[in-house]
Amino acid sequence: MTTPDASGETPTKIIELPPGLAPVVILVEPQLAENIGMTARAMANFGLSELRLVNPKNGWPKKGVREAASGATHVLDRATIHGSVAEAIGDLQYVLATTARERGQMKRVFAPEAAMGELVAREGQRTAVMFGRERVGLTNDEVSLADAIITFPVSPDFPSLNLAQAVLLVGYAWRQASGRAVLPFSGELLSPPATREALVALFGSLETALDEARFYPPEKRDIIARNMRDMLHRMSLTEQDVRTFRGALRALTRKGS
């Protein structure tokens, strides 16, 4: 399956996960199209694709929701609409409810990382994470339908999270817990470490150039040279680094001659 990117030009391949491997995301009475669209985008960022909406305000679909999704329209196209929380979770086997405040209910409370570890351990079961309304969150009765609670270790001075931000945090935690959090690039060295021979040649070129520039005080020449060698050693230079340094030295020497 493919979907256009944010520009609508380049198709992006969408890899679907079998049902049961990834949790369902449930939004209860979401109000703003922007929040639903950005939720879809956050879900797609971390490989979540099943979105259920409970009584979205002012109907569905909403104007502007696809633009806010920035290309994650495959999530929106398959979103399902439900008349109640009970209906939305009816086929599920384990449900987590997100909340920013203590509800006085005897439920286990997880941080996102531990919560997603719990879901991963239930491989093969149908699971979901439920998010409440933008202004007031979930009701106590809705929370009571969940198996456990997710809350976020935010600053007590400002605990409010945007709906899509909460989904993003949960999606990131799920990707980490499920072993799918592989960085898209490593930053590994493309050039091998410099050999001792190359480093010694660089030291010689540098020290010769500095001698010619009368950089060294005569009585401290050897000490300064050794200190500069140590500096270069700490840089863990690659072969390409050495070639670049020697090329720069040649250019400076030619300019000064």
GROMACS .gro file of C-alpha atoms in nm:
model
  257
    1MET     CA    1   0.000   0.000   0.000
    2THR     CA    2   0.130   0.351  -0.078
    3THR     CA    3   0.034   0.699   0.025
    4PRO     CA    4   0.160   1.042  -0.092
    5ASP     CA    5   0.398   1.233   0.131
    6ALA     CA    6   0.325   1.581   0.268
    7SER     CA    7   0.383   1.736  -0.073
    8GLY     CA    8   0.149   1.492  -0.242
    9GLU     CA    9   0.417   1.397  -0.494
   10THR     CA   10   0.642   1.114  -0.378
   11PRO     CA   11   0.468   0.788  -0.287
   12THR     CA   12   0.570   0.633   0.044
   13LYS     CA   13   0.550   0.260   0.104
   14ILE     CA   14   0.333   0.170   0.402
   15ILE     CA   15   0.423  -0.155   0.579
   16GLU     CA   16   0.121  -0.298   0.754
   17LEU     CA   17   0.154  -0.506   1.070
   18PRO     CA   18  -0.073  -0.807   1.127
   19PRO     CA   19  -0.364  -0.740   1.369
   20GLY     CA   20  -0.259  -0.795   1.728
   21LEU     CA   21   0.100  -0.683   1.688
   22ALA     CA   22   0.033  -0.311   1.728
   23PRO     CA   23  -0.215  -0.148   1.967
   24VAL     CA   24  -0.527   0.027   1.844
   25VAL     CA   25  -0.546   0.401   1.914
   26ILE     CA   26  -0.887   0.519   2.037
   27LEU     CA   27  -0.979   0.887   2.052
   28VAL     CA   28  -1.289   0.963   2.257
   29GLU     CA   29  -1.495   1.255   2.131
   30PRO     CA   30  -1.207   1.442   1.966
   31GLN     CA   31  -1.305   1.794   1.869
   32LEU     CA   32  -1.043   1.946   1.640
   33ALA     CA   33  -0.961   1.819   1.292
   34GLU     CA   34  -0.601   1.928   1.345
   35ASN     CA   35  -0.565   1.703   1.648
   36ILE     CA   36  -0.706   1.401   1.467
   37GLY     CA   37  -0.482   1.462   1.166
   38MET     CA   38  -0.173   1.511   1.379
   39THR     CA   39  -0.264   1.197   1.574
   40ALA     CA   40  -0.267   1.002   1.246
   41ARG     CA   41   0.073   1.148   1.163
   42ALA     CA   42   0.212   1.053   1.505
   43MET     CA   43   0.074   0.702   1.466
   44ALA     CA   44   0.232   0.658   1.124
   45ASN     CA   45   0.566   0.785   1.255
   46PHE     CA   46   0.590   0.480   1.480
   47GLY     CA   47   0.411   0.212   1.281
   48LEU     CA   48   0.062   0.232   1.431
   49SER     CA   49  -0.221   0.224   1.179
   50GLU     CA   50  -0.555   0.138   1.343
   51LEU     CA   51  -0.748   0.443   1.461
   52ARG     CA   52  -1.094   0.435   1.619
   53LEU     CA   53  -1.294   0.751   1.683
   54VAL     CA   54  -1.574   0.766   1.941
   55ASN     CA   55  -1.834   1.030   1.856
   56PRO     CA   56  -1.603   1.287   1.695
   57LYS     CA   57  -1.746   1.633   1.748
   58ASN     CA   58  -1.928   1.785   1.451
   59GLY     CA   59  -1.920   1.462   1.252
   60TRP     CA   60  -1.673   1.286   1.027
   61PRO     CA   61  -1.479   1.340   0.809
   62LYS     CA   62  -1.364   1.683   0.920
   63LYS     CA   63  -1.243   1.964   0.700
   64GLY     CA   64  -0.864   2.004   0.725
   65VAL     CA   65  -0.800   1.666   0.884
   66ARG     CA   66  -0.611   1.524   0.586
   67GLU     CA   67  -0.387   1.829   0.558
   68ALA     CA   68  -0.297   1.801   0.927
   69ALA     CA   69  -0.201   1.435   0.876
   70SER     CA   70   0.091   1.539   0.650
   71GLY     CA   71   0.064   1.230   0.433
   72ALA     CA   72  -0.056   0.977   0.691
   73THR     CA   73  -0.387   0.951   0.511
   74HIS     CA   74  -0.382   0.570   0.516
   75VAL     CA   75  -0.457   0.593   0.889
   76LEU     CA   76  -0.748   0.831   0.833
   77ASP     CA   77  -0.890   0.634   0.541
   78ARG     CA   78  -0.931   0.325   0.758
   79ALA     CA   79  -1.043   0.499   1.077
   80THR     CA   80  -1.368   0.361   1.216
   81ILE     CA   81  -1.643   0.555   1.394
   82HIS     CA   82  -1.809   0.424   1.711
   83GLY     CA   83  -2.105   0.544   1.914
   84SER     CA   84  -1.959   0.467   2.256
   85VAL     CA   85  -1.641   0.359   2.430
   86ALA     CA   86  -1.798   0.022   2.506
   87GLU     CA   87  -1.858  -0.031   2.134
   88ALA     CA   88  -1.508   0.081   2.038
   89ILE     CA   89  -1.338  -0.164   2.277
   90GLY     CA   90  -1.581  -0.452   2.237
   91ASP     CA   91  -1.349  -0.681   2.039
   92LEU     CA   92  -1.037  -0.598   2.240
   93GLN     CA   93  -0.874  -0.803   2.513
   94TYR     CA   94  -0.661  -0.545   2.694
   95VAL     CA   95  -0.717  -0.169   2.709
   96LEU     CA   96  -0.513   0.110   2.863
   97ALA     CA   97  -0.658   0.453   2.944
   98THR     CA   98  -0.446   0.768   2.945
   99THR     CA   99  -0.502   1.030   3.213
  100ALA     CA  100  -0.310   1.319   3.363
  101ARG     CA  101  -0.479   1.303   3.703
  102GLU     CA  102  -0.542   1.047   3.975
  103ARG     CA  103  -0.889   0.896   3.949
  104GLY     CA  104  -0.926   0.718   4.283
  105GLN     CA  105  -0.967   0.385   4.104
  106MET     CA  106  -0.784   0.071   4.210
  107LYS     CA  107  -0.599   0.022   3.884
  108ARG     CA  108  -0.237  -0.030   3.802
  109VAL     CA  109  -0.069   0.287   3.681
  110PHE     CA  110   0.207   0.269   3.421
  111ALA     CA  111   0.448   0.512   3.264
  112PRO     CA  112   0.443   0.483   2.883
  113GLU     CA  113   0.752   0.259   2.866
  114ALA     CA  114   0.622   0.006   3.118
  115ALA     CA  115   0.274   0.018   2.966
  116MET     CA  116   0.400  -0.066   2.620
  117GLY     CA  117   0.612  -0.346   2.763
  118GLU     CA  118   0.288  -0.485   2.902
  119LEU     CA  119   0.128  -0.472   2.557
  120VAL     CA  120   0.425  -0.635   2.388
  121ALA     CA  121   0.407  -0.919   2.641
  122ARG     CA  122   0.047  -0.979   2.526
  123GLU     CA  123   0.146  -1.060   2.169
  124GLY     CA  124  -0.146  -1.212   1.983
  125GLN     CA  125  -0.406  -1.029   2.189
  126ARG     CA  126  -0.601  -0.731   2.061
  127THR     CA  127  -0.492  -0.430   2.265
  128ALA     CA  128  -0.558  -0.056   2.262
  129VAL     CA  129  -0.467   0.275   2.419
  130MET     CA  130  -0.755   0.514   2.483
  131PHE     CA  131  -0.720   0.893   2.480
  132GLY     CA  132  -0.977   1.143   2.603
  133ARG     CA  133  -1.117   1.475   2.497
  134GLU     CA  134  -0.888   1.770   2.437
  135ARG     CA  135  -1.018   1.973   2.732
  136VAL     CA  136  -1.135   1.725   2.994
  137GLY     CA  137  -0.988   1.388   2.900
  138LEU     CA  138  -1.173   1.066   2.978
  139THR     CA  139  -1.457   1.040   3.226
  140ASN     CA  140  -1.421   0.821   3.535
  141ASP     CA  141  -1.671   0.577   3.387
  142GLU     CA  142  -1.465   0.550   3.068
  143VAL     CA  143  -1.147   0.494   3.267
  144SER     CA  144  -1.327   0.222   3.462
  145LEU     CA  145  -1.363   0.022   3.139
  146ALA     CA  146  -0.984   0.000   3.099
  147ASP     CA  147  -0.754  -0.261   3.249
  148ALA     CA  148  -0.490  -0.009   3.362
  149ILE     CA  149  -0.385   0.354   3.337
  150ILE     CA  150  -0.105   0.528   3.151
  151THR     CA  151   0.013   0.862   3.284
  152PHE     CA  152   0.309   1.075   3.182
  153PRO     CA  153   0.595   1.199   3.404
  154VAL     CA  154   0.542   1.561   3.305
  155SER     CA  155   0.626   1.870   3.505
  156PRO     CA  156   0.362   1.928   3.775
  157ASP     CA  157   0.383   2.299   3.691
  158PHE     CA  158   0.244   2.231   3.343
  159PRO     CA  159   0.102   1.879   3.305
  160SER     CA  160  -0.123   1.944   3.003
  161LEU     CA  161  -0.037   1.750   2.687
  162ASN     CA  162  -0.176   1.806   2.341
  163LEU     CA  163  -0.371   1.502   2.220
  164ALA     CA  164  -0.132   1.423   1.936
  165GLN     CA  165   0.167   1.471   2.168
  166ALA     CA  166   0.029   1.206   2.402
  167VAL     CA  167  -0.020   0.967   2.111
  168LEU     CA  168   0.334   1.043   1.992
  169LEU     CA  169   0.482   0.955   2.333
  170VAL     CA  170   0.289   0.629   2.349
  171GLY     CA  171   0.381   0.541   1.990
  172TYR     CA  172   0.749   0.602   2.058
  173ALA     CA  173   0.736   0.391   2.374
  174TRP     CA  174   0.563   0.109   2.184
  175ARG     CA  175   0.825   0.112   1.910
  176GLN     CA  176   1.100   0.094   2.170
  177ALA     CA  177   0.933  -0.185   2.366
  178SER     CA  178   0.859  -0.391   2.055
  179GLY     CA  179   1.221  -0.381   1.936
  180ARG     CA  180   1.140  -0.178   1.625
  181ALA     CA  181   1.323   0.139   1.729
  182VAL     CA  182   1.608   0.107   1.479
  183LEU     CA  183   1.778   0.433   1.388
  184PRO     CA  184   1.751   0.516   1.016
  185PHE     CA  185   2.124   0.587   0.993
  186SER     CA  186   2.419   0.519   1.217
  187GLY     CA  187   2.671   0.796   1.161
  188GLU     CA  188   2.945   0.535   1.148
  189LEU     CA  189   3.282   0.634   1.009
  190LEU     CA  190   3.304   0.603   0.633
  191SER     CA  191   3.682   0.620   0.645
  192PRO     CA  192   3.893   0.378   0.853
  193PRO     CA  193   4.103   0.503   1.144
  194ALA     CA  194   4.433   0.655   1.039
  195THR     CA  195   4.741   0.432   1.057
  196ARG     CA  196   5.035   0.525   1.278
  197GLU     CA  197   5.236   0.591   0.963
  198ALA     CA  198   4.980   0.844   0.839
  199LEU     CA  199   4.968   1.018   1.179
  200VAL     CA  200   5.345   1.039   1.206
  201ALA     CA  201   5.359   1.190   0.857
  202LEU     CA  202   5.093   1.444   0.961
  203PHE     CA  203   5.290   1.532   1.275
  204GLY     CA  204   5.598   1.587   1.060
  205SER     CA  205   5.417   1.809   0.810
  206LEU     CA  206   5.251   2.014   1.084
  207GLU     CA  207   5.568   2.062   1.284
  208THR     CA  208   5.769   2.155   0.975
  209ALA     CA  209   5.510   2.415   0.878
  210LEU     CA  210   5.505   2.558   1.230
  211ASP     CA  211   5.885   2.566   1.239
  212GLU     CA  212   5.889   2.764   0.917
  213ALA     CA  213   5.629   3.001   1.058
  214ARG     CA  214   5.844   3.043   1.374
  215PHE     CA  215   5.552   2.936   1.587
  216TYR     CA  216   5.749   2.756   1.857
  217PRO     CA  217   5.942   2.937   2.133
  218PRO     CA  218   6.285   2.768   2.110
  219GLU     CA  219   6.291   2.658   2.474
  220LYS     CA  220   5.939   2.504   2.453
  221ARG     CA  221   5.941   2.359   2.104
  222ASP     CA  222   5.950   1.991   2.203
  223ILE     CA  223   5.689   2.027   2.480
  224ILE     CA  224   5.444   2.209   2.253
  225ALA     CA  225   5.497   1.958   1.970
  226ARG     CA  226   5.423   1.667   2.203
  227ASN     CA  227   5.112   1.840   2.338
  228MET     CA  228   4.986   1.897   1.984
  229ARG     CA  229   5.044   1.531   1.898
  230ASP     CA  230   4.838   1.437   2.202
  231MET     CA  231   4.561   1.672   2.088
  232LEU     CA  232   4.551   1.505   1.748
  233HIS     CA  233   4.552   1.158   1.906
  234ARG     CA  234   4.246   1.254   2.115
  235MET     CA  235   4.064   1.340   1.794
  236SER     CA  236   4.079   0.974   1.677
  237LEU     CA  237   4.153   1.084   1.322
  238THR     CA  238   4.047   0.880   1.022
  239GLU     CA  239   4.250   0.839   0.704
  240GLN     CA  240   4.030   1.100   0.539
  241ASP     CA  241   4.087   1.341   0.831
  242VAL     CA  242   4.462   1.308   0.789
  243ARG     CA  243   4.440   1.370   0.414
  244THR     CA  244   4.229   1.679   0.476
  245PHE     CA  245   4.469   1.818   0.735
  246ARG     CA  246   4.772   1.757   0.514
  247GLY     CA  247   4.597   1.919   0.216
  248ALA     CA  248   4.517   2.224   0.430
  249LEU     CA  249   4.878   2.246   0.545
  250ARG     CA  250   5.004   2.230   0.186
  251ALA     CA  251   4.768   2.509   0.086
  252LEU     CA  252   4.881   2.728   0.374
  253THR     CA  253   5.247   2.657   0.303
  254ARG     CA  254   5.209   2.745  -0.066
  255LYS     CA  255   5.029   3.065   0.019
  256GLY     CA  256   5.302   3.172   0.258
  257SER     CA  257   5.591   3.093   0.023
   0.00000   0.00000   0.00000
